[in-house]
PDB file of C-alpha atoms in Angstrom:
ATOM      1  CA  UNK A   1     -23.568   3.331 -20.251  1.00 94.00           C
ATOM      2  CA  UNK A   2     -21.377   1.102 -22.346  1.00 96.00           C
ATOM      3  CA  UNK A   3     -18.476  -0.835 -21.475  1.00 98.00           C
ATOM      4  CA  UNK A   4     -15.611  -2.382 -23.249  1.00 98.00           C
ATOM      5  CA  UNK A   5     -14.320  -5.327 -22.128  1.00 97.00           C
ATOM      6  CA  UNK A   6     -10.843  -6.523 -22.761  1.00 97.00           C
ATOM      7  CA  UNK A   7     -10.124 -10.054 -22.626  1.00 92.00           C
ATOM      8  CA  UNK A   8     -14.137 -10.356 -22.638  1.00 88.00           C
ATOM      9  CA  UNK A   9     -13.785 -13.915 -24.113  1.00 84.00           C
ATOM     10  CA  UNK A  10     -11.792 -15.757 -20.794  1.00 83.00           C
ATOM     11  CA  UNK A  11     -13.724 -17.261 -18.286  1.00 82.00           C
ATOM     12  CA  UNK A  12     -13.443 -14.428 -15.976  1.00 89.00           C
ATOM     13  CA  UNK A  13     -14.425 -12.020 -19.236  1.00 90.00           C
ATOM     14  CA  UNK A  14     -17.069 -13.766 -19.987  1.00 88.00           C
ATOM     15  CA  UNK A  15     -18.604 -14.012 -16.421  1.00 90.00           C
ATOM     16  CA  UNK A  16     -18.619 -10.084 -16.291  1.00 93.00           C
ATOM     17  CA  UNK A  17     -20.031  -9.730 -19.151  1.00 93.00           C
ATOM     18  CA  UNK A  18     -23.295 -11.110 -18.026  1.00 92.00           C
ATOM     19  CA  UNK A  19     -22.628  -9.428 -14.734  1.00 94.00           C
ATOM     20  CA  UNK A  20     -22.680  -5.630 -16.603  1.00 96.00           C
ATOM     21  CA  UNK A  21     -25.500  -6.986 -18.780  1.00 95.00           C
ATOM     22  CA  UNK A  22     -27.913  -7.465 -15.500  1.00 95.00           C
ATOM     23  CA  UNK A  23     -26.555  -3.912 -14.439  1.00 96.00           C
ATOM     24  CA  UNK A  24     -27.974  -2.611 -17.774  1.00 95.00           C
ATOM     25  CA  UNK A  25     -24.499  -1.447 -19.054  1.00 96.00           C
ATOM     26  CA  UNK A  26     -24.282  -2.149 -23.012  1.00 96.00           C
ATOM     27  CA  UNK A  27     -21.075  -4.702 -22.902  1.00 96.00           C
ATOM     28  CA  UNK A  28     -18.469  -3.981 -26.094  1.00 96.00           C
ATOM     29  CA  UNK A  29     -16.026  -7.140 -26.083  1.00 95.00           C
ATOM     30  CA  UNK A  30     -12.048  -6.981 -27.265  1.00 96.00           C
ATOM     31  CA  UNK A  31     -10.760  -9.921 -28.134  1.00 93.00           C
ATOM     32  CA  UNK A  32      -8.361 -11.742 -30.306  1.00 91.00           C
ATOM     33  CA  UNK A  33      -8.806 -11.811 -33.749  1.00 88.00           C
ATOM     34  CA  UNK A  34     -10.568 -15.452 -34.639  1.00 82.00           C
ATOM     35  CA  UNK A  35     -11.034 -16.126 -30.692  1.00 81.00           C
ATOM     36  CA  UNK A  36     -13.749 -19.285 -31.440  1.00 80.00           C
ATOM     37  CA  UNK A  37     -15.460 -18.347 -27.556  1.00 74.00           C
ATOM     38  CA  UNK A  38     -16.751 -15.263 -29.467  1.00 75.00           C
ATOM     39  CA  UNK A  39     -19.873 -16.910 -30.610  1.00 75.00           C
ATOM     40  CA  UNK A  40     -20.933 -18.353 -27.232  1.00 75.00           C
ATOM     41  CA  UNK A  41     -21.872 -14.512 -26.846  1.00 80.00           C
ATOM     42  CA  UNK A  42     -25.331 -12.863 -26.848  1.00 76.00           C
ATOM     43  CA  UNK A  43     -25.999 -11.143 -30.303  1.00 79.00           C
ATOM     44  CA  UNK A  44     -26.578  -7.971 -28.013  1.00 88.00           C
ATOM     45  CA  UNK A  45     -22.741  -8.076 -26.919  1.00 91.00           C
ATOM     46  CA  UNK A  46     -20.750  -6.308 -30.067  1.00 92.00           C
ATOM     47  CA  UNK A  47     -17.141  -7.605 -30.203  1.00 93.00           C
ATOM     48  CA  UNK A  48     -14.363  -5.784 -31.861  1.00 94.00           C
ATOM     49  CA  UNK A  49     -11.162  -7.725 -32.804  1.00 95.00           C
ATOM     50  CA  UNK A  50      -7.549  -6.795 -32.114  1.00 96.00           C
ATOM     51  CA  UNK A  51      -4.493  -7.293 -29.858  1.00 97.00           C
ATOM     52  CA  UNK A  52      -3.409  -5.371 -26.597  1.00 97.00           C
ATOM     53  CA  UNK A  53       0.065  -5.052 -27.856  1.00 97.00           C
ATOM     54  CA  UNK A  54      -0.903  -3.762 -31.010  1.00 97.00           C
ATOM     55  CA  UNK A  55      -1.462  -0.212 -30.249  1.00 98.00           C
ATOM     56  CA  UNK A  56      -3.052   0.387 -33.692  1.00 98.00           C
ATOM     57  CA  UNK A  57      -5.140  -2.818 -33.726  1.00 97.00           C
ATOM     58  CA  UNK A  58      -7.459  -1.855 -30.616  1.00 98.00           C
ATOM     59  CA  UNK A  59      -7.741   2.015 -31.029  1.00 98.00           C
ATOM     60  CA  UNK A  60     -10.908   1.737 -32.728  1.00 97.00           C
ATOM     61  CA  UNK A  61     -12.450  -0.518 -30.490  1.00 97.00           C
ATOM     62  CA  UNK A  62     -12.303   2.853 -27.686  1.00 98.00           C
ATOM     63  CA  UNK A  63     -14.443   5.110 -29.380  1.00 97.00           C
ATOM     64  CA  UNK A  64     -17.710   5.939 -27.671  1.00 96.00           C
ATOM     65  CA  UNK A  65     -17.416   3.925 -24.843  1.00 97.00           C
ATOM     66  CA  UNK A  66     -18.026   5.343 -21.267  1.00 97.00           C
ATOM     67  CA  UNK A  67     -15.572   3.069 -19.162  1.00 98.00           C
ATOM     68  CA  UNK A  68     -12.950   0.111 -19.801  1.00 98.00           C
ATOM     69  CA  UNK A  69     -12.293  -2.942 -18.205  1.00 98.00           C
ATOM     70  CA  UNK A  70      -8.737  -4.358 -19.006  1.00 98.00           C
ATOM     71  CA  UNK A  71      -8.738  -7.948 -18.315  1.00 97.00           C
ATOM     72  CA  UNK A  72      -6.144  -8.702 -21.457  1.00 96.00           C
ATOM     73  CA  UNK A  73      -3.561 -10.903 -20.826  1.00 95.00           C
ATOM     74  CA  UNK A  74      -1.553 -14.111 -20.219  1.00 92.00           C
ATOM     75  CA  UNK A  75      -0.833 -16.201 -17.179  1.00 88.00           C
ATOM     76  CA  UNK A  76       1.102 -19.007 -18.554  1.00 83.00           C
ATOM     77  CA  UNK A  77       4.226 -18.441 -20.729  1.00 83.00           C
ATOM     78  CA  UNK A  78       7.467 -19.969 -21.119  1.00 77.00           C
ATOM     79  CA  UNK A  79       8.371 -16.821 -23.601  1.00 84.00           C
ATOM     80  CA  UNK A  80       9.588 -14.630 -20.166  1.00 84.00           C
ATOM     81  CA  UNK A  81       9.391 -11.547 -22.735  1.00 92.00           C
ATOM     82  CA  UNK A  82       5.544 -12.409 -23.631  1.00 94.00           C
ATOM     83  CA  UNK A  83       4.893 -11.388 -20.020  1.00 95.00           C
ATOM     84  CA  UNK A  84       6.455  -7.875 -20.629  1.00 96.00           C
ATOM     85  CA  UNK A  85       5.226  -7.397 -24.366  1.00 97.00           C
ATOM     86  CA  UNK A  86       0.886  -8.281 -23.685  1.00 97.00           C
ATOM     87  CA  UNK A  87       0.374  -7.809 -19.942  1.00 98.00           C
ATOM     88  CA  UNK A  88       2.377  -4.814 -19.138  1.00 98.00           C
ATOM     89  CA  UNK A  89       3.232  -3.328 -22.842  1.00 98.00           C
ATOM     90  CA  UNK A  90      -0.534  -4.226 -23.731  1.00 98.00           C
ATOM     91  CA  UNK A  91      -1.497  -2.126 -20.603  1.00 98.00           C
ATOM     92  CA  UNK A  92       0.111   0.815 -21.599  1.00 98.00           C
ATOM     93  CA  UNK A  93      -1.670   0.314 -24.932  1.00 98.00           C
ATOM     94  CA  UNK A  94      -4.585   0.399 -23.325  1.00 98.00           C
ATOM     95  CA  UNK A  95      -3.869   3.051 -21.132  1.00 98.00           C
ATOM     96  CA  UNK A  96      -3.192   5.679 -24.584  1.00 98.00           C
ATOM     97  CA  UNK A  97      -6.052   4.178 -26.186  1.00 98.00           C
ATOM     98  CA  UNK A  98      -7.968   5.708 -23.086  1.00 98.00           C
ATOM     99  CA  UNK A  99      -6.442   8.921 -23.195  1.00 98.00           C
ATOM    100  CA  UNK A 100      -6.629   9.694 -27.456  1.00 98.00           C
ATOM    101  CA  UNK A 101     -10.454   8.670 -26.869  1.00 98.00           C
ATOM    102  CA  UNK A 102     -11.329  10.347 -24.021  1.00 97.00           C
ATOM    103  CA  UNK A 103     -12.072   7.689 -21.923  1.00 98.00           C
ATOM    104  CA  UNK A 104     -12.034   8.606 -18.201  1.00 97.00           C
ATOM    105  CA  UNK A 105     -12.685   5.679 -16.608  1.00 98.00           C
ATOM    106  CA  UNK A 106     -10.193   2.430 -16.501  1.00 98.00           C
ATOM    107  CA  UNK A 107     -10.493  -0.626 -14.005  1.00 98.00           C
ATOM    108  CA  UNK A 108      -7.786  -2.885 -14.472  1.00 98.00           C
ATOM    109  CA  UNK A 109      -7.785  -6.422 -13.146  1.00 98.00           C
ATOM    110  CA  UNK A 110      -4.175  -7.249 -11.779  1.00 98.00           C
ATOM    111  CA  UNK A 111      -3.506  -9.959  -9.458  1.00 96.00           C
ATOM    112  CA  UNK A 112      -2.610 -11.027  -5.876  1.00 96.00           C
ATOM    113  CA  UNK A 113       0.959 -12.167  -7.060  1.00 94.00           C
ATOM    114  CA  UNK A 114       1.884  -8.429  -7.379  1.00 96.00           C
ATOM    115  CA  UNK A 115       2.558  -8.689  -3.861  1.00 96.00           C
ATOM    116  CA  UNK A 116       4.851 -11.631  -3.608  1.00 94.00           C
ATOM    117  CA  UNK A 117       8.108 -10.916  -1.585  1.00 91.00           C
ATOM    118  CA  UNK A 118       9.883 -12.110  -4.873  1.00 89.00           C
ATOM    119  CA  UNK A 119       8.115 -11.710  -8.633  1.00 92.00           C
ATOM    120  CA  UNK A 120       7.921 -13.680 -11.258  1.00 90.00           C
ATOM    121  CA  UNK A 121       8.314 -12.493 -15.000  1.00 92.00           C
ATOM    122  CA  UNK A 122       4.154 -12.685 -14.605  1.00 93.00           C
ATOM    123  CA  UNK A 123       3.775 -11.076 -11.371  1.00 94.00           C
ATOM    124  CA  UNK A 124       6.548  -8.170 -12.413  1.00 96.00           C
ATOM    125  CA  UNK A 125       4.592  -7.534 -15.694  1.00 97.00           C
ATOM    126  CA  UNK A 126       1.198  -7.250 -13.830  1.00 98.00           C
ATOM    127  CA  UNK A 127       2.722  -4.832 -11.772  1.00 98.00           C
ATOM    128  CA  UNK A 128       4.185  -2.581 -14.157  1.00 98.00           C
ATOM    129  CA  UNK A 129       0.822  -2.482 -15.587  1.00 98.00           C
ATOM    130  CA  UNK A 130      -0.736  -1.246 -11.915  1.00 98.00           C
ATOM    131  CA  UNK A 131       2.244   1.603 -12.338  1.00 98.00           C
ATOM    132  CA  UNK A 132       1.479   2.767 -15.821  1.00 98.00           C
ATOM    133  CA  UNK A 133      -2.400   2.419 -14.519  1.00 98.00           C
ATOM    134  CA  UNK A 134      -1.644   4.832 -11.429  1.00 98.00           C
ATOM    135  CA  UNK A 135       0.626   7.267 -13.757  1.00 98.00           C
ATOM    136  CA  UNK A 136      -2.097   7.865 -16.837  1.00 98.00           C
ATOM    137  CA  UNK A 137      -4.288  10.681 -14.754  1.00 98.00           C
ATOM    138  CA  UNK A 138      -7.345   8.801 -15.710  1.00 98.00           C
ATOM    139  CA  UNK A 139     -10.205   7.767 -12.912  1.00 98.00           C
ATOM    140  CA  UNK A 140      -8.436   4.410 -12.355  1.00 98.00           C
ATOM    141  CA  UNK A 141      -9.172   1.580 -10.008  1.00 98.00           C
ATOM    142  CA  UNK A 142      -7.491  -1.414  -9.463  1.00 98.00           C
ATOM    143  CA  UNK A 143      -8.147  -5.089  -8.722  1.00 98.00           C
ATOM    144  CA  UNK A 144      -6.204  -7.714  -7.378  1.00 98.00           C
ATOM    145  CA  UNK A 145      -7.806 -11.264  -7.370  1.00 96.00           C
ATOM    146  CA  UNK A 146      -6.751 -14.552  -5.773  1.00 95.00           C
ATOM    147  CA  UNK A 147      -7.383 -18.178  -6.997  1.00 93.00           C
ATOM    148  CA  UNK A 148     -10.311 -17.751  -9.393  1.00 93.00           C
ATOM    149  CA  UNK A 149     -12.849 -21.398  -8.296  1.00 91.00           C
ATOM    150  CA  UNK A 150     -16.072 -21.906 -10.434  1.00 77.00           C
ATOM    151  CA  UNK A 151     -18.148 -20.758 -13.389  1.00 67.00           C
ATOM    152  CA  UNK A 152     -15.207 -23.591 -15.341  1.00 55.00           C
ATOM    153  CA  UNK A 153     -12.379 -22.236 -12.550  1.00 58.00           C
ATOM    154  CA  UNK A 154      -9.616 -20.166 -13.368  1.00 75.00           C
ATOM    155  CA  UNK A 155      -6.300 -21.308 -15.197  1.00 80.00           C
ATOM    156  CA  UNK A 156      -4.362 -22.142 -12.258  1.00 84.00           C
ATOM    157  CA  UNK A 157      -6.749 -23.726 -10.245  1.00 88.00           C
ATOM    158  CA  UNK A 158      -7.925 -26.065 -13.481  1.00 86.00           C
ATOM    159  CA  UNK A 159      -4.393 -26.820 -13.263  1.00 83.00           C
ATOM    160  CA  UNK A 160      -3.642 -27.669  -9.339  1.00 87.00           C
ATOM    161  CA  UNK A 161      -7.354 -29.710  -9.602  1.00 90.00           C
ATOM    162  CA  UNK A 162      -6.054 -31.913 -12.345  1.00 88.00           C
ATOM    163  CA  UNK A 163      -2.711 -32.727 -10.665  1.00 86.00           C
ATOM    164  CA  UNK A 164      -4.276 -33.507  -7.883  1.00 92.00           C
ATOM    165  CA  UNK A 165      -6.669 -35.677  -9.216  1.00 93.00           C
ATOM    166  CA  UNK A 166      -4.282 -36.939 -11.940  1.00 88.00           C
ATOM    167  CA  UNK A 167      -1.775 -38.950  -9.292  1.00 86.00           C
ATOM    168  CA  UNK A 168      -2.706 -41.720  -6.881  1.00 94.00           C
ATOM    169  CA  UNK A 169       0.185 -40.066  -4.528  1.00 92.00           C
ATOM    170  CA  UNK A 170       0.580 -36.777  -5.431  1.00 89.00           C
ATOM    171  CA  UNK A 171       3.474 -34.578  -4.175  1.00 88.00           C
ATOM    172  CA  UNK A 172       2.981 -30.853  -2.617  1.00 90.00           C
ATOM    173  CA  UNK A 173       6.305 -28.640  -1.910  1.00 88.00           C
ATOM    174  CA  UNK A 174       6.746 -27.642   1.614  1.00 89.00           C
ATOM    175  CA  UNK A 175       3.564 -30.082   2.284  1.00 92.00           C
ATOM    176  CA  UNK A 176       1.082 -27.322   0.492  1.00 93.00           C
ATOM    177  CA  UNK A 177       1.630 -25.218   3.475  1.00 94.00           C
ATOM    178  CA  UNK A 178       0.946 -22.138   1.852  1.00 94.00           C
ATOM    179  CA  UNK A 179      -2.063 -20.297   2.811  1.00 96.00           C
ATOM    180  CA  UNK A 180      -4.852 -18.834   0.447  1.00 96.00           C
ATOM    181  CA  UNK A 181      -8.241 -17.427   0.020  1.00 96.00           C
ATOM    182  CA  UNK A 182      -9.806 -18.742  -3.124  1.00 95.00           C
ATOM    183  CA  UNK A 183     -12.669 -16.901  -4.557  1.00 96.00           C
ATOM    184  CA  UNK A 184     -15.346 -18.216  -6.890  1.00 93.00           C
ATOM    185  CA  UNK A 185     -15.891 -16.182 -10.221  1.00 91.00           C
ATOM    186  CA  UNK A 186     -19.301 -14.765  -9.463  1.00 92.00           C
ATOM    187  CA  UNK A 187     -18.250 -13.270  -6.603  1.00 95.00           C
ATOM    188  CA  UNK A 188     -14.841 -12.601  -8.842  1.00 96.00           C
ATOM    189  CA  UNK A 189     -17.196 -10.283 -10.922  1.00 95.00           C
ATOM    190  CA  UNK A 190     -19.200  -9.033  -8.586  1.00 96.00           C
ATOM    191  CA  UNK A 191     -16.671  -7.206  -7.527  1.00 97.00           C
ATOM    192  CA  UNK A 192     -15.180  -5.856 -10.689  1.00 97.00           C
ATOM    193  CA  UNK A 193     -18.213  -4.661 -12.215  1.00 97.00           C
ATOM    194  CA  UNK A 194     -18.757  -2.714  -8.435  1.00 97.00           C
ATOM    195  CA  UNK A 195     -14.945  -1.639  -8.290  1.00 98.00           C
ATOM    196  CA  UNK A 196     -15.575   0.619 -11.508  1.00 97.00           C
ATOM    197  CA  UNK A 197     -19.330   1.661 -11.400  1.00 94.00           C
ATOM    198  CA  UNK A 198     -18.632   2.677  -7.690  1.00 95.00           C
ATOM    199  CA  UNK A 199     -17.151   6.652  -8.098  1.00 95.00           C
ATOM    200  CA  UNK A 200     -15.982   6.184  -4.574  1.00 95.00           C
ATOM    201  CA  UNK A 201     -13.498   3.582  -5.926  1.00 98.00           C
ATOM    202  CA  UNK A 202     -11.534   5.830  -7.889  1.00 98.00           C
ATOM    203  CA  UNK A 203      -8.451   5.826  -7.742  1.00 98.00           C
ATOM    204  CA  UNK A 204      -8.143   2.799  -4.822  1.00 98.00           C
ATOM    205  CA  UNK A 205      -6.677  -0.943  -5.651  1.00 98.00           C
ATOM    206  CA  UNK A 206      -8.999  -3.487  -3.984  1.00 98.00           C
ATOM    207  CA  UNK A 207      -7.915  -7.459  -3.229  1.00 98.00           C
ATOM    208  CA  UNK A 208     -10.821  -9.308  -4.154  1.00 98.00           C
ATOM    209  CA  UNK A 209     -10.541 -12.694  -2.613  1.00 97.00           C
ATOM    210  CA  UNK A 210     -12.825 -15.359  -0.572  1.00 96.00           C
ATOM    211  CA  UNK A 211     -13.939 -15.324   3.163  1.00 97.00           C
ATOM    212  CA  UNK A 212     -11.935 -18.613   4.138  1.00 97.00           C
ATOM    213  CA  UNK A 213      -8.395 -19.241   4.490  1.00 97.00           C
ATOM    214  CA  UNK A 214      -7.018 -22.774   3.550  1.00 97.00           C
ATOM    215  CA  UNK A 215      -3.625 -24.281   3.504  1.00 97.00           C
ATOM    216  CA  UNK A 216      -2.882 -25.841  -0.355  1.00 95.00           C
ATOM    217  CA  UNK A 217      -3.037 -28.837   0.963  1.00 96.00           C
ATOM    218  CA  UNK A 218      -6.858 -28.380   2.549  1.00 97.00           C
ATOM    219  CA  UNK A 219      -7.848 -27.210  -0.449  1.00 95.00           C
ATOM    220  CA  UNK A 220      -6.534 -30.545  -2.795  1.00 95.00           C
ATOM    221  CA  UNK A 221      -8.523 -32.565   0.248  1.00 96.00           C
ATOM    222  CA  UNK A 222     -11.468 -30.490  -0.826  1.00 95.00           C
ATOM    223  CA  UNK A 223     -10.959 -31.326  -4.645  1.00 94.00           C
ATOM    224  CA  UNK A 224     -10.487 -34.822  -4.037  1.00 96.00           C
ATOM    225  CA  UNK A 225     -13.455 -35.373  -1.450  1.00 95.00           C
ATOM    226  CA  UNK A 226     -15.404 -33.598  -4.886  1.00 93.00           C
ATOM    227  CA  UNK A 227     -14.348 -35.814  -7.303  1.00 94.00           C
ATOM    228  CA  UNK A 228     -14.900 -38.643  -4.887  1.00 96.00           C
ATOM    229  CA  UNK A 229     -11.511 -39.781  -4.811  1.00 95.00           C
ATOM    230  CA  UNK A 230      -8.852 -40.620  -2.249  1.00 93.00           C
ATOM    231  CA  UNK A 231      -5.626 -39.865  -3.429  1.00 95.00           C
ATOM    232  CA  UNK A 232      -2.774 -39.286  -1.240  1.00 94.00           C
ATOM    233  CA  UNK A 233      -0.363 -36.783  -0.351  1.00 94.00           C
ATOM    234  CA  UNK A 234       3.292 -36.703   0.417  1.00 90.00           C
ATOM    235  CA  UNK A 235       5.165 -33.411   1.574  1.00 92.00           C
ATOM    236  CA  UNK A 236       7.408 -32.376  -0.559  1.00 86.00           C
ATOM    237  CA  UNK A 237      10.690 -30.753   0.217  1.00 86.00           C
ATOM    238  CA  UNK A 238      11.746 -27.456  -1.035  1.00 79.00           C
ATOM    239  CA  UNK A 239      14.753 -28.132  -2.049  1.00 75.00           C
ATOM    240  CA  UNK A 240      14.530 -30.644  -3.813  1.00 78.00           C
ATOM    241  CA  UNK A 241      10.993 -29.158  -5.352  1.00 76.00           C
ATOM    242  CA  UNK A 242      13.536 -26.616  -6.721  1.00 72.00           C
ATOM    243  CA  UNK A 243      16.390 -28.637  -7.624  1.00 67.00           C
ATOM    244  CA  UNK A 244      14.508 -31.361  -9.863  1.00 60.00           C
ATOM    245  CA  UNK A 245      12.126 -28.559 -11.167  1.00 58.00           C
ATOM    246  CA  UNK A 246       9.456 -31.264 -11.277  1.00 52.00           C
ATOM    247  CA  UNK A 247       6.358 -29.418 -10.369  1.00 54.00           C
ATOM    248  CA  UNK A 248       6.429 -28.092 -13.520  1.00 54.00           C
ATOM    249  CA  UNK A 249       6.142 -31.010 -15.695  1.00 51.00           C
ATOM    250  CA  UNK A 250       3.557 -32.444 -13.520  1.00 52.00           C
ATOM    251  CA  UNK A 251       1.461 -29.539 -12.982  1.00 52.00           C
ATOM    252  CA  UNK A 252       2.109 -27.282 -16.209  1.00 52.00           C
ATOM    253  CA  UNK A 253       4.305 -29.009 -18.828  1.00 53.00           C
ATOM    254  CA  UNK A 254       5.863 -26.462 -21.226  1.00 52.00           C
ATOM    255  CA  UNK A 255       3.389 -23.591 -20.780  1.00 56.00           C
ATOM    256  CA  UNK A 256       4.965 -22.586 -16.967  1.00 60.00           C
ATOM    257  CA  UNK A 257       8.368 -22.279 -15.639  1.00 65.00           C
ATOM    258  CA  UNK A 258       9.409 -24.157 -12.430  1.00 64.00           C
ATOM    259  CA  UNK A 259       9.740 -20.533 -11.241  1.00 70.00           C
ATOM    260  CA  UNK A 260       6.096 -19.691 -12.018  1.00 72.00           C
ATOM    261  CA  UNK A 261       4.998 -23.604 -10.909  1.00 71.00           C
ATOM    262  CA  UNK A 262       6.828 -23.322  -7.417  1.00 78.00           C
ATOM    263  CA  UNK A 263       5.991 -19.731  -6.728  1.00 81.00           C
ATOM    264  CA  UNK A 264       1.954 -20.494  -6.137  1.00 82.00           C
ATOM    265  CA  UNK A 265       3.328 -23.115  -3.242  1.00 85.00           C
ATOM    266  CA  UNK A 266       5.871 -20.612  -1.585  1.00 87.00           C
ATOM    267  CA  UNK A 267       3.881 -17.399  -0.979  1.00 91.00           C
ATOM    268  CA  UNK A 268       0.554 -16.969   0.654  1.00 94.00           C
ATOM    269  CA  UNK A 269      -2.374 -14.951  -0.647  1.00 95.00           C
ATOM    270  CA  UNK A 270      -4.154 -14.046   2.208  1.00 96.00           C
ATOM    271  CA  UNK A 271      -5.195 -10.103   1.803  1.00 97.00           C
ATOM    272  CA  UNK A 272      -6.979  -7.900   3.524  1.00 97.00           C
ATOM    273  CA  UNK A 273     -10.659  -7.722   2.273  1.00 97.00           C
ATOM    274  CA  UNK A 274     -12.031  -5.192   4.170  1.00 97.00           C
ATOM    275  CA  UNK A 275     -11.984  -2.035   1.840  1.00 97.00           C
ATOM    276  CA  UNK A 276     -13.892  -3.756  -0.639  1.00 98.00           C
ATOM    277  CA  UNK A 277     -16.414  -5.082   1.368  1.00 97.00           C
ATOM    278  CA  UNK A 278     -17.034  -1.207   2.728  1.00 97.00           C
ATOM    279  CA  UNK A 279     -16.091   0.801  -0.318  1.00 97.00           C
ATOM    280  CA  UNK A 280     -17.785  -2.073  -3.014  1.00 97.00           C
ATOM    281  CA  UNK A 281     -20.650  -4.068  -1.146  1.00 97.00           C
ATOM    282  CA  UNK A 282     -18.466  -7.259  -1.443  1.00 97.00           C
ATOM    283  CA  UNK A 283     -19.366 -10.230   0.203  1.00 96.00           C
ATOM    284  CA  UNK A 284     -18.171 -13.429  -1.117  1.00 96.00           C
ATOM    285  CA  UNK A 285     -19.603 -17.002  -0.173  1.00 95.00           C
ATOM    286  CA  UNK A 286     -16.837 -19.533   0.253  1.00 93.00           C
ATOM    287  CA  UNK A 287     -15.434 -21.001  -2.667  1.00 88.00           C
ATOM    288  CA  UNK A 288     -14.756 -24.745  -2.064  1.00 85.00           C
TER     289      UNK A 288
END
């Protein structure tokens, strides 16, 4: 069997990759053209060059391939029409590159924030992607992670670590009260890699998230008992987290709107795992 990978060259890319390599699935990689995390790769892994949004640019890279997992795309934006044009436009890119090859098989890695009670231009343009996913009549599955912890942790929780450890006393709207269930990236893409080799998975959406449930504010304890430091924290209230817009200078500078900054603190990500541990063999090992 082989496998293209977009998006192979992020952490959570890369981290399949070696997980379909110990399944014996030959790994193709897209990825950005002059992406330098390219040659950290295998010499067994071939990687193709192009861009999701570029319709033209990644057709190519679909040809003889058996199944696709569509990782592609960004997280942190202050361009709100970047969201639309690579994550959900580059998913319907995807999606016809599928069907002019005759690729059957599509997994598509979404994300937990699709099912905030309000979205943000990232979460809306992830789930536009699920709906032109669902819509193609391929054999499609669907993914929805949580906080991504380990194997160099995922964007945002690089982020909410370094704030963290950044400020003496650090501030945390609505006192972090948020609940979550981080999970680590090996689990991550042990579940991926299942989610689309499994036929029973076809056309179901899976959360794939952690065992534990933690407040935000357990979870920068855990960081700073890590790092061996003893920072402090003061609750922050939420209005006037939203008013000064702060969070996002401290947590994300220019790459995330106080909209996207505020919205991890707000909503909890606490699904159900249960499918995937029946339907996938998933059982994650706490992540913190």
């Amino acid at each position: 069997m082989r496998a293209l990978v977009t998006g192979g060259a992020g952490v959570v890319g890369r981290a399949l990759c070696r997980e379909l390599q110990e399944r014996g699935v030959c790994v193709r990689v897209l990825t950005l053209p002059g992406d330098p995390l390219v040659q950290s790769f295998p010499r067994n892994i071939d990687v193709v060059y192009g861009d999701v949004a570029d319709y033209a640019s990644i057709r190519p890279a679909f040809d003889g391939v058996d199944c696709v997992f569509h990782l592609a795309a960004i997280l942190l934006s202050r361009d709100a029409s970047a969201f639309e044009r690579i994550n959900a436009g580059g998913t319907r890119n995807v999606v016809s590159a599928c069907q002019d090859s005759g690729v059957r098989r599509l997994l598509y890695v979404s994300s937990i924030s699709v099912t905030y009670p309000v979205l943000t231009p990232y979460g809306a343009s992830k789930l536009a992607g699920e709906t032109a996913v669902k819509e193609s009549g391929l054999d499609w599955t669907i993914v929805r992670p949580t906080l991504v912890i380990g194997d160099g942790g995922g964007v945002e929780f690089r982020m909410y670590a370094d704030f963290v450890c950044r400020f003496p006393v650090y501030p945390l709207p609505g006192g972090g009260r948020s609940l979550k269930r981080p999970v680590r990236s090996v689990d991550l893409v042990k579940g991926i890699a299942a989610a689309c080799l499994t036929p029973e998975a076809i056309g179901n959406t899976y959360a794939l998230a952690g065992p534990e449930v933690m407040t935000m504010a357990e979870m920068a304890a855990r960081i700073l008992r890590t790092a061996g430091k003893r920072h402090l924290m003061f609750p922050l209230p939420w209005w006037v987290a939203k008013r000064l817009a702060v969070l996002r200078n401290w947590i994300g500078g220019r790459r995330v709107s106080a909209e996207q900054a505020l919205a991890g603190f707000l909503y909890d990500a606490v699904p159900c795992i249960e499918n995937a541990e029946k339907d996938l063999g998933y059982h994650p090992k706490n992540a913190l």
